[in-house]
mmCIF file of C-alpha atoms in Angstrom:
data_model
loop_
_atom_site.group_PDB
_atom_site.id
_atom_site.type_symbol
_atom_site.label_atom_id
_atom_site.label_comp_id
_atom_site.label_asym_id
_atom_site.label_seq_id
_atom_site.Cartn_x
_atom_site.Cartn_y
_atom_site.Cartn_z
ATOM 1 C CA MET A 1183 121.332 174.878 126.090
ATOM 2 C CA GLY A 1184 123.977 177.462 125.741
ATOM 3 C CA ILE A 1185 124.383 180.530 123.417
ATOM 4 C CA PRO A 1186 123.352 179.091 119.367
ATOM 5 C CA TYR A 1187 126.671 181.086 118.259
ATOM 6 C CA TYR A 1188 126.299 181.517 114.567
ATOM 7 C CA ALA A 1189 129.258 179.591 113.220
ATOM 8 C CA VAL A 1190 131.203 181.599 109.912
ATOM 9 C CA SER A 1191 134.732 181.754 108.473
ATOM 10 C CA LEU A 1192 136.232 185.311 108.596
ATOM 11 C CA ASN A 1193 138.790 186.520 105.743
ATOM 12 C CA LEU A 1194 141.177 188.120 108.286
ATOM 13 C CA VAL A 1195 143.806 188.740 105.543
ATOM 14 C CA ASN A 1196 145.881 192.012 106.206
ATOM 15 C CA LYS A 1197 142.959 192.834 108.862
ATOM 16 C CA LYS A 1198 144.676 194.293 111.986
ATOM 17 C CA CYS A 1199 143.983 191.789 115.046
ATOM 18 C CA LEU A 1200 145.013 192.124 118.397
ATOM 19 C CA VAL A 1201 146.067 190.022 121.253
ATOM 20 C CA VAL A 1202 146.311 191.243 124.633
ATOM 21 C CA GLY A 1203 148.662 188.920 126.399
ATOM 22 C CA GLY A 1204 152.141 187.131 125.971
ATOM 23 C CA GLY A 1205 151.770 183.872 127.586
ATOM 24 C CA ARG A 1206 151.546 180.445 125.372
ATOM 25 C CA VAL A 1207 147.874 180.657 125.355
ATOM 26 C CA ALA A 1208 148.275 184.128 123.728
ATOM 27 C CA GLU A 1209 151.068 182.608 120.997
ATOM 28 C CA ARG A 1210 148.457 180.081 120.102
ATOM 29 C CA LYS A 1211 146.197 182.644 119.119
ATOM 30 C CA VAL A 1212 149.141 184.724 117.868
ATOM 31 C CA LYS A 1213 150.054 181.805 115.037
ATOM 32 C CA SER A 1214 146.468 180.880 114.347
ATOM 33 C CA LEU A 1215 145.881 184.362 113.263
ATOM 34 C CA LEU A 1216 149.000 184.741 111.403
ATOM 35 C CA ASP A 1217 147.946 181.095 109.323
ATOM 36 C CA CYS A 1218 145.188 183.171 108.361
ATOM 37 C CA LYS A 1219 147.214 186.118 106.831
ATOM 38 C CA ALA A 1220 146.421 188.580 109.888
ATOM 39 C CA GLU A 1221 148.362 191.603 110.582
ATOM 40 C CA VAL A 1222 148.528 191.129 114.390
ATOM 41 C CA VAL A 1223 149.696 193.411 117.437
ATOM 42 C CA VAL A 1224 150.438 191.731 120.628
ATOM 43 C CA VAL A 1225 150.263 194.260 123.525
ATOM 44 C CA SER A 1226 152.086 192.736 127.039
ATOM 45 C CA PRO A 1227 154.643 194.184 128.950
ATOM 46 C CA GLU A 1228 156.599 190.347 128.509
ATOM 47 C CA VAL A 1229 156.109 187.873 126.003
ATOM 48 C CA THR A 1230 157.347 184.373 125.262
ATOM 49 C CA ALA A 1231 159.995 183.529 123.319
ATOM 50 C CA GLY A 1232 158.573 182.411 120.166
ATOM 51 C CA LEU A 1233 156.654 186.088 120.258
ATOM 52 C CA LYS A 1234 159.486 187.900 120.879
ATOM 53 C CA GLN A 1235 161.156 185.895 118.160
ATOM 54 C CA LEU A 1236 158.319 186.817 115.977
ATOM 55 C CA ALA A 1237 158.311 190.334 116.628
ATOM 56 C CA GLU A 1238 162.177 190.679 115.895
ATOM 57 C CA ASP A 1239 161.355 189.246 112.576
ATOM 58 C CA GLY A 1240 158.984 191.658 111.742
ATOM 59 C CA ILE A 1241 155.997 189.168 111.249
ATOM 60 C CA ILE A 1242 153.611 190.726 114.308
ATOM 61 C CA ASN A 1243 153.954 193.885 115.698
ATOM 62 C CA TYR A 1244 154.772 194.111 119.387
ATOM 63 C CA ARG A 1245 153.997 196.869 122.179
ATOM 64 C CA ALA A 1246 156.085 196.119 125.462
ATOM 65 C CA ARG A 1247 153.446 197.495 127.807
ATOM 66 C CA GLU A 1248 150.382 197.249 129.527
ATOM 67 C CA TYR A 1249 147.281 197.614 127.401
ATOM 68 C CA THR A 1250 145.369 200.658 126.638
ATOM 69 C CA VAL A 1251 142.071 201.413 125.176
ATOM 70 C CA ASP A 1252 143.599 203.172 121.770
ATOM 71 C CA ASP A 1253 145.017 199.608 121.264
ATOM 72 C CA LEU A 1254 141.525 198.925 119.990
ATOM 73 C CA ASN A 1255 142.257 201.346 117.171
ATOM 74 C CA GLY A 1256 141.617 200.287 113.670
ATOM 75 C CA VAL A 1257 141.230 197.079 115.070
ATOM 76 C CA PHE A 1258 138.998 194.012 113.162
ATOM 77 C CA ILE A 1259 138.907 191.835 115.820
ATOM 78 C CA ALA A 1260 140.577 191.470 119.274
ATOM 79 C CA ILE A 1261 141.609 188.120 121.705
ATOM 80 C CA SER A 1262 142.715 189.036 125.439
ATOM 81 C CA ALA A 1263 144.602 186.069 126.352
ATOM 82 C CA THR A 1264 145.946 186.960 130.086
ATOM 83 C CA ASN A 1265 145.775 185.374 133.142
ATOM 84 C CA CYS A 1266 144.098 188.440 134.735
ATOM 85 C CA GLN A 1267 140.397 187.781 134.736
ATOM 86 C CA GLU A 1268 139.649 191.335 135.403
ATOM 87 C CA LEU A 1269 141.775 192.762 132.684
ATOM 88 C CA ASN A 1270 140.140 190.365 130.189
ATOM 89 C CA ARG A 1271 137.122 191.769 130.987
ATOM 90 C CA ARG A 1272 138.148 195.044 130.895
ATOM 91 C CA VAL A 1273 139.848 194.697 127.684
ATOM 92 C CA ALA A 1274 136.125 192.765 126.349
ATOM 93 C CA GLY A 1275 134.502 196.040 127.937
ATOM 94 C CA ASP A 1276 136.256 198.462 125.736
ATOM 95 C CA CYS A 1277 135.440 196.057 122.633
ATOM 96 C CA PHE A 1278 131.604 195.810 123.167
ATOM 97 C CA ALA A 1279 131.773 199.780 123.606
ATOM 98 C CA ARG A 1280 133.380 200.206 119.892
ATOM 99 C CA ASN A 1281 131.723 197.400 118.369
ATOM 100 C CA ILE A 1282 134.867 195.209 118.064
ATOM 101 C CA PRO A 1283 134.888 191.179 117.935
ATOM 102 C CA ILE A 1284 136.169 190.109 121.263
ATOM 103 C CA ASN A 1285 137.079 186.763 122.549
ATOM 104 C CA ALA A 1286 137.914 186.343 126.518
ATOM 105 C CA VAL A 1287 139.896 183.575 126.849
ATOM 106 C CA ASP A 1288 137.926 180.923 129.371
ATOM 107 C CA ASP A 1289 135.073 183.480 129.803
ATOM 108 C CA PRO A 1290 132.598 183.164 127.640
ATOM 109 C CA GLU A 1291 130.046 185.117 129.244
ATOM 110 C CA TYR A 1292 132.735 188.178 127.901
ATOM 111 C CA CYS A 1293 133.025 187.060 124.346
ATOM 112 C CA SER A 1294 131.230 188.108 121.313
ATOM 113 C CA PHE A 1295 133.054 184.902 119.381
ATOM 114 C CA ILE A 1296 134.790 181.902 120.242
ATOM 115 C CA VAL A 1297 137.223 180.039 118.772
ATOM 116 C CA PRO A 1298 136.573 176.347 117.338
ATOM 117 C CA ALA A 1299 138.913 174.061 117.485
ATOM 118 C CA ILE A 1300 140.381 173.582 114.141
ATOM 119 C CA VAL A 1301 141.738 170.712 111.637
ATOM 120 C CA ARG A 1302 143.322 172.424 108.592
ATOM 121 C CA ARG A 1303 144.094 170.602 105.518
ATOM 122 C CA GLY A 1304 144.859 172.954 102.861
ATOM 123 C CA ASP A 1305 141.266 174.528 101.710
ATOM 124 C CA LEU A 1306 139.522 171.993 103.997
ATOM 125 C CA THR A 1307 138.936 173.216 107.092
ATOM 126 C CA ILE A 1308 136.864 171.318 109.926
ATOM 127 C CA SER A 1309 135.721 173.333 113.139
ATOM 128 C CA ILE A 1310 134.601 171.919 116.274
ATOM 129 C CA SER A 1311 133.353 173.563 119.145
ATOM 130 C CA THR A 1312 131.631 172.758 122.467
ATOM 131 C CA GLY A 1313 130.160 176.551 122.887
ATOM 132 C CA GLY A 1314 132.910 176.754 125.633
ATOM 133 C CA LYS A 1315 131.283 174.049 127.396
ATOM 134 C CA SER A 1316 134.709 171.902 127.250
ATOM 135 C CA PRO A 1317 137.756 172.788 124.974
ATOM 136 C CA ALA A 1318 139.228 169.682 126.110
ATOM 137 C CA LEU A 1319 136.668 167.568 124.690
ATOM 138 C CA ALA A 1320 136.802 170.003 121.360
ATOM 139 C CA LYS A 1321 140.448 169.128 121.543
ATOM 140 C CA LYS A 1322 140.071 165.774 121.819
ATOM 141 C CA ILE A 1323 137.669 165.293 118.829
ATOM 142 C CA ARG A 1324 140.040 167.754 116.964
ATOM 143 C CA GLN A 1325 143.081 165.016 117.488
ATOM 144 C CA GLU A 1326 140.953 162.478 116.131
ATOM 145 C CA LEU A 1327 139.766 164.145 112.832
ATOM 146 C CA GLU A 1328 143.554 164.801 112.293
ATOM 147 C CA GLN A 1329 144.038 161.082 112.007
ATOM 148 C CA GLN A 1330 140.857 160.535 109.497
ATOM 149 C CA TYR A 1331 142.474 163.678 107.560
ATOM 150 C CA GLY A 1332 145.560 163.575 106.342
ATOM 151 C CA ASN A 1333 147.055 166.177 104.358
ATOM 152 C CA GLU A 1334 145.989 163.917 101.213
ATOM 153 C CA TYR A 1335 142.510 165.646 101.299
ATOM 154 C CA ALA A 1336 144.417 169.114 100.575
ATOM 155 C CA THR A 1337 145.411 167.321 97.179
ATOM 156 C CA LEU A 1338 142.408 166.403 97.159
ATOM 157 C CA LEU A 1339 140.880 169.558 97.063
ATOM 158 C CA GLN A 1340 143.176 171.167 94.549
ATOM 159 C CA TYR A 1341 142.420 168.371 92.300
ATOM 160 C CA LEU A 1342 138.167 168.974 92.902
ATOM 161 C CA GLY A 1343 138.460 172.487 92.364
ATOM 162 C CA ARG A 1344 140.340 172.252 88.908
ATOM 163 C CA ILE A 1345 137.503 169.733 87.844
ATOM 164 C CA ARG A 1346 134.503 172.169 89.229
ATOM 165 C CA GLU A 1347 136.127 174.933 87.240
ATOM 166 C CA GLN A 1348 135.518 172.413 84.003
ATOM 167 C CA VAL A 1349 132.440 171.312 85.043
ATOM 168 C CA LEU A 1350 131.018 174.600 84.925
ATOM 169 C CA GLU A 1351 132.319 175.603 82.068
ATOM 170 C CA LYS A 1352 131.267 172.489 80.122
ATOM 171 C CA VAL A 1353 128.156 171.692 81.817
ATOM 172 C CA PRO A 1354 125.382 173.744 81.616
ATOM 173 C CA ASP A 1355 122.577 171.856 83.398
ATOM 174 C CA GLN A 1356 122.242 172.518 87.155
ATOM 175 C CA GLU A 1357 120.973 169.497 87.516
ATOM 176 C CA GLN A 1358 123.270 167.562 85.646
ATOM 177 C CA ARG A 1359 125.974 169.484 87.261
ATOM 178 C CA GLU A 1360 124.903 168.117 91.063
ATOM 179 C CA LYS A 1361 124.663 164.619 89.776
ATOM 180 C CA VAL A 1362 128.392 165.064 88.372
ATOM 181 C CA PHE A 1363 129.887 166.487 91.479
ATOM 182 C CA ARG A 1364 127.927 163.963 93.256
ATOM 183 C CA CYS A 1365 129.679 161.198 91.728
ATOM 184 C CA LEU A 1366 133.037 162.802 92.298
ATOM 185 C CA VAL A 1367 132.282 163.193 95.865
ATOM 186 C CA GLU A 1368 130.925 159.700 95.927
ATOM 187 C CA ASN A 1369 134.464 158.101 95.088
ATOM 188 C CA HIS A 1370 136.718 160.721 96.693
ATOM 189 C CA LEU A 1371 138.329 157.677 98.592
ATOM 190 C CA LYS A 1372 139.219 156.129 95.255
ATOM 191 C CA LEU A 1373 140.415 159.269 93.754
ATOM 192 C CA LEU A 1374 142.538 159.734 96.980
ATOM 193 C CA GLU A 1375 144.052 156.495 96.072
ATOM 194 C CA LEU A 1376 144.301 156.785 92.750
ATOM 195 C CA ILE A 1377 145.915 160.854 93.453
ATOM 196 C CA GLU A 1378 148.317 159.093 96.058
ATOM 197 C CA SER A 1379 149.368 156.410 93.330
ATOM 198 C CA HIS A 1380 149.678 158.430 90.589
ATOM 199 C CA GLN A 1381 147.908 156.629 88.385
ATOM 200 C CA GLU A 1382 146.597 159.860 86.100
ATOM 201 C CA GLN A 1383 145.323 157.559 83.299
ATOM 202 C CA ILE A 1384 142.858 155.596 85.456
ATOM 203 C CA LEU A 1385 142.093 158.641 87.758
ATOM 204 C CA GLU A 1386 141.033 160.985 84.169
ATOM 205 C CA GLU A 1387 138.727 157.783 83.082
ATOM 206 C CA ARG A 1388 136.888 157.951 86.535
ATOM 207 C CA VAL A 1389 136.334 161.614 86.131
ATOM 208 C CA ASN A 1390 134.953 161.056 82.918
ATOM 209 C CA GLN A 1391 132.578 158.945 84.216
ATOM 210 C CA CYS A 1392 131.319 161.030 86.489
ATOM 211 C CA LEU A 1393 130.832 163.470 83.380
ATOM 212 C CA SER A 1394 129.256 161.419 81.406
ATOM 213 C CA TRP A 1395 126.162 161.174 83.725
#
């Protein structure tokens, strides 16, 4: 068994995140950080056309040069995604010295965190990790889950979120709340069907049935 990683979800909104590297892997990392509304800094002498466009649009801060340790100033997390293991490990060493979380791609020994494969549907986030043992398997499982959980789950979660607020307001008993939430979740496939077919009246009846438990 490898390292027993502690799975967490980080709030990166407006956090300064450094990506060292400018290739396709770095571009994927940058886009995933932008999805989380992070403030992204990219350091690399050259970058992909996609990263160049993001820089020209003012979406990322691009430093067209080699990495220096000063690039870590004020950084919340760092990712080193170059094709040079020596450089990736140097970045990792600098981060370790400053207690900055670092992911050196394809080199778990030099990572203080690893990035799982992600399925994201609105507020629903499903992460798949193999502890760095097989990213290809994590990708395969992610693709299977993407087929199973479509965008309709984003709509369902928005609806359940609104219902949850009502339950918290109207049902003071904790045990009763849990019964209501369990009822809603156990019927989530039917709720999905009603939401997608815009059968608001029947949907309301279903929810009221759960609330009357």
